[in-house]
């Protein structure tokens, strides 16, 4: 089957393209660099011709509230319109666990708008809500740093490896649409502050992680279970310790300093 991965050169998209090709699927890695732009519609008609499924793993290049909303609404509408014309019968989109609990953020309001457009469309769909990626744990520390201290709430956290996310998306893309939302997460739960502390220690990053119940997550107030999936979530296999061990081998010396 032909599967078009929109955002196919990004962190998850590139992993997904590789996994689908290993499964002998016909895959188009669509992105602006390949002449396919979901925001403007450029190249979509040709890319979607003969496609059975379209997977949307795009992300907004801008983070200001109005800009990110415009990106997800415009991009999603374009994809759904071109898919209808091309006869695509499965729209797969990557979203975020807890989106409806994170609406203090313009980004998550935009993700919810994206989900609602997909649900209202005539295209059969599967929405995949994933927990945070292992690859972004250090970024969480960076945005939560004040001086040489990282303040984080001790809430539950269940991140997963990027390649596990790609595997889950691939399995769903090759299957029939579920016409609902599927949640995926990592195999282990942690406290957010503890996990970041372990990540920074492995990097030999001297920043001190402070457990602060009033601290925010990307500027958002979160509660105990805001960031974890439901009990019926599909879980990845990669444990954080194993991923961290592999990642540590690739950490450049310039990455060992506090942000």
CSV table of C-alpha atoms in Angstrom, one decimal:
chain,number,residue,atom,x,y,z
A,1,UNK,CA,0.0,0.0,0.0
A,2,UNK,CA,1.1,3.6,-0.6
A,3,UNK,CA,1.4,5.6,2.6
A,4,UNK,CA,2.3,9.3,2.5
A,5,UNK,CA,4.1,10.6,5.6
A,6,UNK,CA,3.6,14.4,5.9
A,7,UNK,CA,6.4,15.7,8.0
A,8,UNK,CA,8.4,12.7,6.8
A,9,UNK,CA,11.9,14.2,7.4
A,10,UNK,CA,11.3,15.2,11.1
A,11,UNK,CA,12.2,13.3,14.3
A,12,UNK,CA,9.3,10.9,14.2
A,13,UNK,CA,8.6,11.1,10.5
A,14,UNK,CA,12.0,10.0,9.4
A,15,UNK,CA,11.9,7.0,11.8
A,16,UNK,CA,8.4,6.1,10.6
A,17,UNK,CA,9.4,6.3,6.9
A,18,UNK,CA,12.3,3.9,7.6
A,19,UNK,CA,10.0,1.4,9.5
A,20,UNK,CA,7.4,1.4,6.8
A,21,UNK,CA,9.9,0.8,4.1
A,22,UNK,CA,11.3,-2.1,6.2
A,23,UNK,CA,7.7,-3.5,6.0
A,24,UNK,CA,7.9,-3.2,2.2
A,25,UNK,CA,5.3,-0.4,2.0
A,26,UNK,CA,5.4,2.2,-0.7
A,27,UNK,CA,6.2,5.4,1.2
A,28,UNK,CA,6.4,9.1,0.3
A,29,UNK,CA,8.3,11.2,2.8
A,30,UNK,CA,6.5,14.5,2.2
A,31,UNK,CA,7.9,17.8,3.4
A,32,UNK,CA,8.7,21.2,2.1
A,33,UNK,CA,12.2,20.1,1.3
A,34,UNK,CA,10.7,17.5,-1.1
A,35,UNK,CA,8.3,20.0,-2.6
A,36,UNK,CA,5.3,19.1,-0.6
A,37,UNK,CA,3.9,21.7,1.7
A,38,UNK,CA,0.7,21.0,3.7
A,39,UNK,CA,0.4,24.7,4.7
A,40,UNK,CA,0.3,26.0,1.2
A,41,UNK,CA,-1.0,22.9,-0.6
A,42,UNK,CA,2.0,22.8,-2.9
A,43,UNK,CA,2.7,19.3,-4.2
A,44,UNK,CA,-0.1,17.6,-2.2
A,45,UNK,CA,-2.2,16.5,-5.2
A,46,UNK,CA,0.7,14.6,-6.8
A,47,UNK,CA,2.0,13.2,-3.5
A,48,UNK,CA,-1.4,11.8,-2.5
A,49,UNK,CA,-2.3,10.3,-5.9
A,50,UNK,CA,-3.0,6.6,-5.3
A,51,UNK,CA,-2.3,6.8,-1.5
A,52,UNK,CA,-4.2,4.5,0.8
A,53,UNK,CA,-3.2,6.3,4.0
A,54,UNK,CA,-1.8,9.7,4.9
A,55,UNK,CA,0.1,10.1,8.2
A,56,UNK,CA,0.4,13.7,9.6
A,57,UNK,CA,3.4,14.1,11.9
A,58,UNK,CA,3.9,17.8,11.1
A,59,UNK,CA,4.6,20.5,13.6
A,60,UNK,CA,4.3,24.2,13.5
A,61,UNK,CA,7.5,26.2,12.9
A,62,UNK,CA,6.1,29.1,15.0
A,63,UNK,CA,4.9,28.9,18.6
A,64,UNK,CA,2.9,32.1,19.1
A,65,UNK,CA,-0.7,31.2,19.8
A,66,UNK,CA,-2.3,32.6,16.7
A,67,UNK,CA,0.4,31.3,14.4
A,68,UNK,CA,0.3,27.8,15.8
A,69,UNK,CA,-3.5,27.7,15.5
A,70,UNK,CA,-3.3,28.9,12.0
A,71,UNK,CA,-0.7,26.3,11.1
A,72,UNK,CA,-2.6,23.3,12.4
A,73,UNK,CA,-6.0,24.4,11.1
A,74,UNK,CA,-4.8,25.3,7.6
A,75,UNK,CA,-2.5,22.3,7.2
A,76,UNK,CA,-5.2,19.9,8.4
A,77,UNK,CA,-7.9,21.4,6.2
A,78,UNK,CA,-5.6,21.2,3.2
A,79,UNK,CA,-4.7,17.6,3.9
A,80,UNK,CA,-8.3,16.5,4.4
A,81,UNK,CA,-9.5,18.3,1.3
A,82,UNK,CA,-6.7,16.8,-0.9
A,83,UNK,CA,-7.3,13.4,0.6
A,84,UNK,CA,-11.0,13.5,-0.2
A,85,UNK,CA,-10.2,14.4,-3.8
A,86,UNK,CA,-7.5,11.6,-4.1
A,87,UNK,CA,-9.8,9.0,-2.5
A,88,UNK,CA,-7.6,8.4,0.6
A,89,UNK,CA,-9.4,6.2,3.1
A,90,UNK,CA,-7.3,6.6,6.2
A,91,UNK,CA,-6.0,9.8,7.8
A,92,UNK,CA,-3.6,9.2,10.7
A,93,UNK,CA,-2.5,12.1,12.9
A,94,UNK,CA,-0.1,12.3,15.8
A,95,UNK,CA,-1.4,14.3,18.8
A,96,UNK,CA,-0.5,14.5,22.5
A,97,UNK,CA,-1.7,12.6,25.6
A,98,UNK,CA,-3.5,15.1,27.9
A,99,UNK,CA,-4.3,17.6,25.2
A,100,UNK,CA,-7.7,18.5,26.7
A,101,UNK,CA,-6.0,19.0,30.1
A,102,UNK,CA,-3.4,21.4,28.8
A,103,UNK,CA,-5.5,24.0,27.2
A,104,UNK,CA,-3.8,26.8,29.1
A,105,UNK,CA,-1.3,26.6,26.3
A,106,UNK,CA,-2.1,27.9,22.8
A,107,UNK,CA,-0.2,24.9,21.3
A,108,UNK,CA,-2.6,22.4,22.9
A,109,UNK,CA,-5.6,24.5,21.9
A,110,UNK,CA,-4.4,24.2,18.4
A,111,UNK,CA,-3.8,20.5,18.7
A,112,UNK,CA,-7.4,20.1,19.9
A,113,UNK,CA,-8.7,22.1,17.0
A,114,UNK,CA,-6.7,19.8,14.7
A,115,UNK,CA,-8.3,16.7,16.3
A,116,UNK,CA,-11.8,18.2,16.0
A,117,UNK,CA,-11.3,19.0,12.2
A,118,UNK,CA,-10.3,15.4,11.7
A,119,UNK,CA,-13.3,14.0,13.6
A,120,UNK,CA,-15.6,16.2,11.6
A,121,UNK,CA,-14.2,15.2,8.2
A,122,UNK,CA,-15.6,12.4,6.0
A,123,UNK,CA,-12.2,10.7,5.9
A,124,UNK,CA,-11.9,7.6,8.1
A,125,UNK,CA,-9.3,8.4,10.7
A,126,UNK,CA,-7.0,7.3,13.6
A,127,UNK,CA,-5.8,9.9,16.1
A,128,UNK,CA,-2.8,8.8,18.0
A,129,UNK,CA,-2.1,10.6,21.3
A,130,UNK,CA,1.5,10.0,22.5
A,131,UNK,CA,3.1,10.9,25.7
A,132,UNK,CA,6.3,13.0,25.7
A,133,UNK,CA,9.4,11.7,23.9
A,134,UNK,CA,12.6,10.6,25.7
A,135,UNK,CA,14.4,12.8,23.2
A,136,UNK,CA,12.8,16.0,24.7
A,137,UNK,CA,13.5,15.4,28.4
A,138,UNK,CA,16.6,17.7,28.3
A,139,UNK,CA,14.5,20.4,26.6
A,140,UNK,CA,12.0,20.2,29.5
A,141,UNK,CA,15.0,20.9,31.8
A,142,UNK,CA,16.1,23.8,29.6
A,143,UNK,CA,12.8,25.6,29.6
A,144,UNK,CA,12.4,25.1,33.3
A,145,UNK,CA,15.9,26.4,34.3
A,146,UNK,CA,16.3,29.5,36.5
A,147,UNK,CA,20.0,30.3,36.9
A,148,UNK,CA,21.6,26.9,37.8
A,149,UNK,CA,18.3,25.3,39.1
A,150,UNK,CA,15.7,23.4,37.3
A,151,UNK,CA,12.2,23.7,38.9
A,152,UNK,CA,9.8,20.9,38.1
A,153,UNK,CA,6.6,19.6,39.5
A,154,UNK,CA,6.8,16.0,40.9
A,155,UNK,CA,3.8,14.8,38.8
A,156,UNK,CA,3.6,11.4,37.1
A,157,UNK,CA,5.3,11.2,33.7
A,158,UNK,CA,5.3,8.3,31.2
A,159,UNK,CA,7.5,9.2,28.2
A,160,UNK,CA,8.5,6.9,25.4
A,161,UNK,CA,11.2,6.5,22.8
A,162,UNK,CA,10.8,8.1,19.4
A,163,UNK,CA,11.3,4.8,17.6
A,164,UNK,CA,8.5,3.2,19.7
A,165,UNK,CA,6.2,6.1,18.7
A,166,UNK,CA,7.1,5.5,15.0
A,167,UNK,CA,6.5,1.8,15.4
A,168,UNK,CA,3.0,2.4,16.9
A,169,UNK,CA,2.1,4.9,14.2
A,170,UNK,CA,3.3,2.5,11.5
A,171,UNK,CA,1.2,-0.4,12.8
A,172,UNK,CA,-1.9,1.8,12.9
A,173,UNK,CA,-1.3,3.3,9.5
A,174,UNK,CA,-1.1,-0.2,7.9
A,175,UNK,CA,-4.3,-1.3,9.6
A,176,UNK,CA,-8.0,-0.2,9.2
A,177,UNK,CA,-9.0,3.2,10.6
A,178,UNK,CA,-10.3,3.0,14.2
A,179,UNK,CA,-12.3,6.3,13.9
A,180,UNK,CA,-11.4,7.2,17.4
A,181,UNK,CA,-8.4,8.2,19.5
A,182,UNK,CA,-5.7,5.7,20.6
A,183,UNK,CA,-3.3,6.6,23.4
A,184,UNK,CA,0.3,5.4,23.5
A,185,UNK,CA,3.0,5.8,26.2
A,186,UNK,CA,6.2,4.4,27.7
A,187,UNK,CA,6.4,1.2,29.6
A,188,UNK,CA,7.3,2.9,32.9
A,189,UNK,CA,5.9,5.8,35.1
A,190,UNK,CA,8.2,8.2,36.8
A,191,UNK,CA,8.1,11.5,38.7
A,192,UNK,CA,8.9,14.2,36.2
A,193,UNK,CA,11.5,15.8,38.5
A,194,UNK,CA,13.2,12.5,39.2
A,195,UNK,CA,13.4,11.6,35.5
A,196,UNK,CA,15.0,14.9,34.5
A,197,UNK,CA,17.4,14.6,37.4
A,198,UNK,CA,18.6,11.2,36.0
A,199,UNK,CA,18.9,12.5,32.5
A,200,UNK,CA,21.0,15.5,33.6
A,201,UNK,CA,23.2,13.3,35.8
A,202,UNK,CA,24.0,11.0,32.8
A,203,UNK,CA,24.9,14.1,30.8
A,204,UNK,CA,27.1,15.3,33.7
A,205,UNK,CA,25.1,18.5,33.6
A,206,UNK,CA,25.6,20.3,37.0
A,207,UNK,CA,22.2,21.9,37.2
A,208,UNK,CA,20.2,21.1,40.3
A,209,UNK,CA,16.7,19.8,39.9
A,210,UNK,CA,14.3,21.2,42.5
A,211,UNK,CA,11.0,19.4,43.2
A,212,UNK,CA,8.4,22.2,43.3
A,213,UNK,CA,4.7,21.4,43.4
A,214,UNK,CA,4.0,24.9,42.0
A,215,UNK,CA,6.4,24.7,39.1
A,216,UNK,CA,5.0,24.6,35.6
A,217,UNK,CA,5.4,22.2,32.6
A,218,UNK,CA,6.2,24.3,29.6
A,219,UNK,CA,4.5,27.2,31.4
A,220,UNK,CA,1.4,25.1,32.1
A,221,UNK,CA,-0.1,24.2,35.5
A,222,UNK,CA,-0.3,20.4,35.7
A,223,UNK,CA,-1.8,18.0,38.3
A,224,UNK,CA,-0.8,14.5,39.3
A,225,UNK,CA,-2.1,12.7,36.2
A,226,UNK,CA,-2.2,15.4,33.5
A,227,UNK,CA,0.7,13.9,31.5
A,228,UNK,CA,0.0,10.2,31.7
A,229,UNK,CA,-2.2,8.1,29.5
A,230,UNK,CA,-5.3,6.2,30.3
A,231,UNK,CA,-5.1,2.6,31.6
A,232,UNK,CA,-5.9,1.2,28.2
A,233,UNK,CA,-3.0,2.9,26.5
A,234,UNK,CA,-0.7,0.9,24.2
A,235,UNK,CA,2.8,0.8,25.7
A,236,UNK,CA,6.2,0.9,24.0
A,237,UNK,CA,8.9,-1.5,24.9
A,238,UNK,CA,12.0,0.7,25.4
A,239,UNK,CA,12.8,1.5,29.0
A,240,UNK,CA,14.3,4.9,29.8
A,241,UNK,CA,17.4,3.5,31.3
A,242,UNK,CA,18.2,1.5,28.1
A,243,UNK,CA,17.5,4.5,25.9
A,244,UNK,CA,19.6,6.8,28.1
A,245,UNK,CA,22.5,4.4,28.0
A,246,UNK,CA,22.5,4.5,24.2
A,247,UNK,CA,21.9,8.2,24.0
A,248,UNK,CA,24.8,8.8,26.4
A,249,UNK,CA,27.2,7.3,23.9
A,250,UNK,CA,26.1,10.0,21.4
A,251,UNK,CA,26.1,13.0,23.6
A,252,UNK,CA,28.7,15.5,22.4
A,253,UNK,CA,31.0,17.3,24.9
A,254,UNK,CA,29.4,20.6,24.1
A,255,UNK,CA,26.1,19.2,25.4
A,256,UNK,CA,27.5,18.6,28.9
A,257,UNK,CA,27.2,22.3,30.0
A,258,UNK,CA,24.1,23.9,31.6
A,259,UNK,CA,21.9,25.8,29.2
